[in-house]
Short mmCIF file of C-alpha atoms in Angstrom, two decimals:
data_model
loop_
_atom_site.label_atom_id
_atom_site.label_comp_id
_atom_site.label_asym_id
_atom_site.label_seq_id
_atom_site.Cartn_x
_atom_site.Cartn_y
_atom_site.Cartn_z
CA MET A 1 -6.74 170.60 4.40
CA GLU A 2 -6.10 174.27 3.65
CA ASN A 3 -3.20 174.35 6.13
CA GLN A 4 -1.54 171.47 4.32
CA HIS A 5 -2.14 173.14 0.95
CA ALA A 6 -0.08 176.11 2.14
CA TYR A 7 3.04 173.96 2.35
CA ASP A 8 2.97 173.11 -1.35
CA PRO A 9 5.13 175.67 -3.16
CA ILE A 10 3.93 176.78 -6.59
CA PRO A 11 6.55 177.65 -9.25
CA LEU A 12 7.06 181.42 -9.58
CA GLU A 13 4.31 181.98 -7.04
CA ASP A 14 5.45 185.48 -6.03
CA VAL A 15 6.28 186.68 -9.55
CA HIS A 16 3.81 189.02 -11.26
CA GLU A 17 3.91 192.24 -13.24
CA THR A 18 1.51 194.98 -14.27
CA HIS A 19 1.78 197.32 -17.25
CA GLY A 20 -0.26 200.33 -18.27
CA PRO A 21 -2.61 201.85 -18.73
CA ASN A 22 -1.51 202.18 -22.35
CA GLU A 23 -2.68 204.92 -24.74
CA ALA A 24 -6.03 203.14 -25.17
CA GLY A 25 -6.51 202.88 -21.40
CA MET A 26 -5.84 199.13 -21.09
CA VAL A 27 -4.05 197.71 -18.05
CA THR A 28 -2.27 194.34 -18.36
CA HIS A 29 -1.37 191.99 -15.51
CA GLN A 30 0.61 188.75 -15.90
CA PHE A 31 1.62 185.90 -13.62
CA TYR A 32 2.44 182.19 -13.86
CA ALA A 33 -0.04 179.52 -12.77
CA PHE A 34 -1.30 176.13 -13.93
CA ASN A 35 1.96 175.61 -15.88
CA THR A 36 1.23 178.56 -18.14
CA VAL A 37 1.30 182.36 -18.30
CA ILE A 38 -1.94 184.01 -17.16
CA THR A 39 -2.78 187.37 -18.74
CA LEU A 40 -5.50 189.68 -17.42
CA GLN A 41 -6.32 192.81 -19.44
CA ALA A 42 -8.91 195.46 -18.61
CA TYR A 43 -10.01 198.91 -19.67
CA ALA A 44 -10.35 200.62 -16.29
CA PRO A 45 -8.41 202.96 -13.98
CA LEU A 46 -5.29 201.46 -12.46
CA ASP A 47 -6.59 201.87 -8.89
CA ARG A 48 -9.58 199.70 -9.77
CA CYS A 49 -7.58 197.11 -11.72
CA LEU A 50 -4.91 196.42 -9.13
CA PRO A 51 -7.14 195.04 -6.34
CA ALA A 52 -9.19 193.08 -8.90
CA PHE A 53 -6.09 191.51 -10.43
CA GLY A 54 -4.66 190.78 -6.98
CA ALA A 55 -7.84 188.96 -5.99
CA ALA A 56 -7.78 186.93 -9.22
CA ARG A 57 -4.16 185.97 -8.64
CA ALA A 58 -4.87 184.89 -5.05
CA ALA A 59 -7.85 182.82 -6.21
CA SER A 60 -5.66 181.16 -8.83
CA ARG A 61 -3.18 180.09 -6.14
CA THR A 62 -6.02 178.53 -4.14
CA PHE A 63 -7.39 176.70 -7.18
CA GLU A 64 -3.95 175.37 -8.14
CA ARG A 65 -3.37 174.04 -4.62
CA ARG A 66 -6.69 172.20 -4.78
CA LEU A 67 -6.69 170.94 -8.36
CA SER A 68 -3.07 170.21 -9.28
CA ARG A 69 -2.21 166.61 -10.14
CA THR A 70 1.38 167.11 -8.95
CA LEU A 71 1.15 169.14 -5.72
CA PRO A 72 1.12 166.43 -3.01
CA HIS A 73 -1.56 167.90 -0.74
CA SER A 74 -4.03 168.93 -3.44
CA ASP A 75 -7.52 167.47 -3.45
CA ILE A 76 -6.75 165.69 -6.73
CA SER A 77 -3.44 164.22 -5.53
CA ARG A 78 -4.99 162.96 -2.30
CA LEU A 79 -7.89 161.43 -4.23
CA ASN A 80 -5.50 159.62 -6.56
CA ALA A 81 -3.40 158.35 -3.65
CA ALA A 82 -6.35 157.17 -1.54
CA GLU A 83 -6.48 153.65 -3.06
CA GLY A 84 -10.26 153.68 -3.30
CA ALA A 85 -10.99 155.38 0.00
CA ARG A 86 -13.34 158.36 0.33
CA VAL A 87 -11.49 161.72 0.49
CA SER A 88 -12.71 165.04 1.88
CA ILE A 89 -12.42 167.80 -0.72
CA ALA A 90 -13.30 171.48 -1.04
CA ASP A 91 -16.79 172.36 -2.26
CA ASP A 92 -15.18 174.03 -5.29
CA THR A 93 -13.35 170.84 -6.21
CA ALA A 94 -16.55 168.83 -5.90
CA GLU A 95 -18.36 171.31 -8.17
CA LEU A 96 -15.66 170.96 -10.83
CA LEU A 97 -15.59 167.16 -10.63
CA ARG A 98 -19.36 166.93 -10.98
CA ALA A 99 -19.22 169.21 -14.02
CA ALA A 100 -16.39 167.15 -15.52
CA ILE A 101 -18.43 163.95 -15.14
CA GLY A 102 -21.14 165.59 -17.24
CA TYR A 103 -18.74 166.29 -20.13
CA CYS A 104 -17.38 162.74 -19.90
CA ALA A 105 -20.90 161.36 -20.21
CA ASP A 106 -21.66 163.63 -23.18
CA SER A 107 -18.46 163.03 -25.16
CA GLU A 108 -19.20 159.61 -26.65
CA GLY A 109 -16.20 158.23 -24.77
CA LEU A 110 -13.67 160.73 -26.15
CA PHE A 111 -13.22 162.75 -22.95
CA ASP A 112 -12.43 160.99 -19.69
CA ILE A 113 -10.84 162.65 -16.65
CA THR A 114 -9.64 159.26 -15.35
CA VAL A 115 -7.24 158.89 -18.28
CA GLY A 116 -4.47 160.05 -15.94
CA SER A 117 -3.04 156.55 -15.58
CA VAL A 118 -2.41 156.52 -19.34
CA VAL A 119 -1.30 160.15 -19.66
CA ARG A 120 1.55 159.64 -17.21
CA LEU A 121 3.03 156.93 -19.49
CA TRP A 122 3.60 159.47 -22.28
CA ASN A 123 6.40 162.04 -22.28
CA PHE A 124 5.94 164.55 -25.07
CA HIS A 125 8.93 166.61 -23.96
CA GLU A 126 11.30 163.69 -24.51
CA SER A 127 9.38 162.05 -27.37
CA VAL A 128 8.66 158.88 -25.41
CA VAL A 129 6.16 156.38 -26.86
CA PRO A 130 5.08 153.93 -24.16
CA GLU A 131 4.99 150.19 -24.66
CA ARG A 132 1.60 149.03 -25.92
CA ALA A 133 1.40 146.42 -23.14
CA ALA A 134 1.84 149.16 -20.51
CA VAL A 135 -0.89 151.23 -22.16
CA GLU A 136 -3.24 148.23 -22.17
CA ARG A 137 -2.64 147.68 -18.45
CA ALA A 138 -3.34 151.34 -17.71
CA LEU A 139 -6.49 151.38 -19.87
CA ALA A 140 -8.05 148.84 -17.53
CA HIS A 141 -8.25 151.67 -14.97
CA VAL A 142 -9.71 154.36 -17.25
CA ASP A 143 -13.45 154.78 -16.63
CA TRP A 144 -14.97 158.06 -15.44
CA ARG A 145 -17.90 156.09 -14.01
CA THR A 146 -15.64 154.88 -11.18
CA LEU A 147 -15.52 158.46 -9.84
CA HIS A 148 -18.15 159.33 -7.24
CA VAL A 149 -18.63 162.80 -5.79
CA GLY A 150 -20.73 163.66 -2.76
CA GLU A 151 -22.09 167.06 -1.70
CA ALA A 152 -21.68 168.64 1.70
CA GLY A 153 -24.60 168.25 4.09
CA GLU A 154 -25.62 167.30 7.60
CA GLY A 155 -22.24 167.99 9.11
CA VAL A 156 -20.34 166.18 6.35
CA GLY A 157 -18.19 168.07 3.87
CA ALA A 158 -17.91 167.38 0.14
CA TRP A 159 -16.08 164.20 -0.77
CA ALA A 160 -14.84 162.18 -3.74
CA GLN A 161 -14.01 158.51 -4.22
CA LEU A 162 -12.50 156.39 -6.97
CA ALA A 163 -14.09 152.95 -6.89
CA ASP A 164 -11.06 151.60 -8.75
CA PRO A 165 -8.06 151.98 -6.38
CA GLN A 166 -5.66 152.20 -9.36
CA ALA A 167 -7.61 154.85 -11.26
CA ALA A 168 -6.28 158.42 -11.44
CA VAL A 169 -8.10 161.68 -12.05
CA ASP A 170 -6.57 164.50 -14.12
CA VAL A 171 -8.68 167.65 -14.49
CA GLY A 172 -6.16 169.35 -16.81
CA GLY A 173 -8.59 169.12 -19.72
CA ILE A 174 -11.40 170.97 -17.97
CA ALA A 175 -10.06 172.99 -15.01
CA LYS A 176 -8.88 176.10 -16.86
CA GLY A 177 -12.33 176.68 -18.30
CA TRP A 178 -13.91 176.40 -14.86
CA ILE A 179 -11.23 178.69 -13.40
CA ALA A 180 -11.67 181.28 -16.19
CA ASP A 181 -15.37 181.51 -15.33
CA ARG A 182 -14.57 182.00 -11.65
CA LEU A 183 -11.91 184.65 -12.32
CA SER A 184 -14.25 186.49 -14.69
CA ALA A 185 -16.97 186.60 -12.02
CA LEU A 186 -14.40 187.87 -9.52
CA LEU A 187 -13.30 190.73 -11.79
CA VAL A 188 -16.94 191.74 -12.29
CA GLN A 189 -17.40 191.78 -8.50
CA HIS A 190 -14.49 194.22 -8.33
CA GLY A 191 -16.20 196.59 -10.74
CA LEU A 192 -14.47 195.73 -14.01
CA GLU A 193 -16.71 195.72 -17.08
CA SER A 194 -14.40 195.45 -20.11
CA PHE A 195 -11.72 192.77 -19.72
CA VAL A 196 -10.14 189.57 -20.98
CA VAL A 197 -8.96 186.59 -18.93
CA ASN A 198 -6.41 184.53 -20.86
CA LEU A 199 -5.27 181.28 -19.25
CA GLY A 200 -2.57 180.26 -21.71
CA GLY A 201 -4.89 180.47 -24.72
CA ASN A 202 -8.13 179.74 -22.87
CA VAL A 203 -9.81 183.13 -23.40
CA MET A 204 -12.80 184.63 -21.58
CA ALA A 205 -13.91 188.06 -22.87
CA HIS A 206 -16.31 190.29 -20.94
CA GLY A 207 -17.93 193.38 -22.37
CA ALA A 208 -16.54 195.21 -25.37
CA LYS A 209 -13.61 197.50 -26.10
CA PRO A 210 -14.10 201.23 -25.39
CA ASP A 211 -14.99 201.87 -29.04
CA GLY A 212 -17.75 199.25 -28.84
CA SER A 213 -15.91 196.64 -30.91
CA PRO A 214 -15.68 193.02 -29.71
CA TRP A 215 -12.51 191.30 -28.59
CA ARG A 216 -10.91 189.11 -31.25
CA VAL A 217 -9.27 185.71 -30.73
CA GLY A 218 -6.90 184.27 -33.33
CA LEU A 219 -7.17 180.77 -34.78
CA GLN A 220 -3.80 179.03 -34.57
CA ASP A 221 -2.06 178.02 -37.78
CA PRO A 222 -0.97 174.40 -37.15
CA ARG A 223 1.92 174.80 -39.62
CA THR A 224 3.60 177.82 -37.98
CA LYS A 225 4.20 178.45 -34.28
CA GLY A 226 2.53 181.73 -33.38
CA GLY A 227 0.86 182.05 -36.79
CA VAL A 228 -2.88 182.51 -37.26
CA VAL A 229 -5.24 181.59 -40.09
CA GLY A 230 -8.14 183.77 -38.97
CA ALA A 231 -9.85 185.34 -35.98
CA VAL A 232 -13.25 185.19 -34.28
CA ALA A 233 -15.09 188.01 -32.51
CA VAL A 234 -15.90 187.34 -28.85
CA ARG A 235 -18.12 189.39 -26.54
CA ASN A 236 -19.34 188.09 -23.16
CA ALA A 237 -18.15 184.65 -24.18
CA SER A 238 -15.19 182.32 -24.12
CA ALA A 239 -13.04 180.88 -26.89
CA VAL A 240 -10.99 177.76 -26.21
CA THR A 241 -8.83 175.92 -28.71
CA SER A 242 -7.56 172.36 -28.56
CA GLY A 243 -4.81 171.52 -31.03
CA VAL A 244 -2.68 168.53 -31.94
CA TYR A 245 0.26 170.92 -32.39
CA GLU A 246 0.34 171.99 -28.72
CA ARG A 247 2.41 169.00 -27.55
CA CYS A 248 3.59 166.60 -30.23
CA PHE A 249 6.55 164.85 -31.81
CA GLU A 250 7.47 162.54 -34.66
CA ARG A 251 9.03 159.12 -34.16
CA ASP A 252 9.93 156.75 -36.99
CA GLY A 253 7.88 158.78 -39.42
CA LYS A 254 4.73 158.72 -37.28
CA PHE A 255 3.13 161.82 -35.76
CA TYR A 256 2.12 161.67 -32.08
CA HIS A 257 0.04 164.33 -30.30
CA HIS A 258 -1.19 164.74 -26.72
CA ILE A 259 -4.95 164.35 -27.36
CA LEU A 260 -5.27 160.73 -26.30
CA ASP A 261 -8.25 158.53 -27.13
CA PRO A 262 -9.42 157.03 -23.79
CA LYS A 263 -10.43 153.88 -25.66
CA THR A 264 -6.97 153.17 -27.12
CA GLY A 265 -4.55 155.12 -24.93
CA PHE A 266 -2.90 156.49 -28.09
CA PRO A 267 -3.37 159.80 -29.92
CA ALA A 268 -6.89 160.22 -31.32
CA GLU A 269 -7.22 159.62 -35.05
CA THR A 270 -8.56 162.92 -36.39
CA ASP A 271 -8.45 165.05 -39.53
CA ALA A 272 -8.60 168.24 -37.43
CA ALA A 273 -5.40 169.99 -36.38
CA GLY A 274 -7.31 172.38 -34.15
CA ALA A 275 -10.82 172.92 -32.84
CA THR A 276 -12.02 176.20 -31.32
CA VAL A 277 -15.27 176.35 -29.38
CA ILE A 278 -17.15 179.56 -28.53
CA ALA A 279 -19.50 179.39 -25.54
CA GLU A 280 -20.91 181.73 -22.92
CA ARG A 281 -19.20 179.70 -20.20
CA SER A 282 -15.52 178.90 -20.54
CA ILE A 283 -16.04 175.49 -18.95
CA ASP A 284 -18.35 174.61 -21.86
CA ALA A 285 -15.83 175.90 -24.39
CA GLU A 286 -13.03 173.82 -22.87
CA GLY A 287 -15.17 170.82 -21.99
CA PHE A 288 -16.24 170.42 -25.61
CA SER A 289 -13.11 171.55 -27.50
CA THR A 290 -11.11 168.38 -26.86
CA THR A 291 -14.09 166.22 -27.79
CA LEU A 292 -14.62 168.06 -31.10
CA LEU A 293 -10.95 167.80 -31.97
CA ALA A 294 -10.91 164.06 -31.29
CA MET A 295 -14.12 163.55 -33.27
CA GLY A 296 -12.75 165.18 -36.40
CA ILE A 297 -14.30 167.82 -38.62
CA GLU A 298 -17.45 166.13 -39.96
CA ARG A 299 -18.52 164.34 -36.78
CA GLY A 300 -17.48 167.29 -34.61
CA THR A 301 -19.51 169.75 -36.70
CA ALA A 302 -22.62 167.61 -36.27
CA PHE A 303 -21.99 167.27 -32.52
CA ALA A 304 -21.66 171.07 -32.15
CA LYS A 305 -24.99 171.66 -33.86
CA GLU A 306 -26.68 169.31 -31.39
CA HIS A 307 -25.40 171.19 -28.32
CA PRO A 308 -26.94 174.63 -27.68
CA ALA A 309 -24.15 175.60 -25.26
CA ILE A 310 -21.77 175.67 -28.25
CA LEU A 311 -22.30 179.09 -29.88
CA GLY A 312 -19.67 178.44 -32.54
CA ALA A 313 -17.21 175.73 -33.55
CA TYR A 314 -14.26 176.31 -35.87
CA PHE A 315 -11.96 173.61 -37.22
CA VAL A 316 -8.53 174.04 -38.76
CA ASP A 317 -7.12 171.15 -40.81
CA ARG A 318 -3.44 170.33 -41.25
CA ASP A 319 -3.23 172.59 -44.30
CA GLY A 320 -4.53 175.57 -42.34
CA VAL A 321 -8.00 175.53 -43.93
CA VAL A 322 -10.72 176.83 -41.61
CA SER A 323 -14.27 175.42 -41.54
CA GLY A 324 -17.28 175.76 -39.27
CA GLY A 325 -18.80 178.81 -37.68
#
């Protein structure tokens, strides 16, 4: 399938830029992938950074061609179009899908990667609220337990299958965390020790700054675009934030956000405007952040304490008040 993948053009695929090193010795590399701006920053000589950043960018192109819900030849698109048939997929894709199933099972029903059939009914760019009857029809095909993933072995490659022919997988709520872990490992292989991988706000920090201080990640102020209400120190860990302010609109006096409850098909009822999870693995940080946001502050705080992979959980309410730790 790799040959077919190559025919799927990715927006701004050949656009990238590198700056630095600056006075502190940090080199910055940026490119566009996964519908967001990717920023890689490292304290290292330029001749060591450039091949590392190039390898990370190439890996990102491969991951996007496998995992995109919109590129027609991706593993995910072919799975969704297979009408219940078994589909051959890359080993990487199978690894991610198996991991995603684990977070679905652990989320008390608040995270489900088969919610794609409902997600596509909403349009947050044009403030479209779908008809409730359409949502109800789509909900009948939301159930992560219909997804089956097989490992490669005995001459057979990895595969995936949706037992419900009308179900649809969307790994948008988990893939960036998995990718951040892979890119971080790749930069380490290229000899980088002090760096940050930032996938549009999904942050993975490795090592410390040259002065020994940790990297710091801001907590978004839900009331002001670009504003922060605090910051958390991160060293050899990831920080991922889910927020109701990321994609939202108001219609007839009612606030709608993009964190959908798989049980209702409508925005989750929550008193949290944002939830930030700190974890050693970025996939854990992302896999749990949406769940904590949907749970709300009290229930989410209790959930975080029960899961050792969560090193820290911070909630921001609609007034910008921070809680957790």
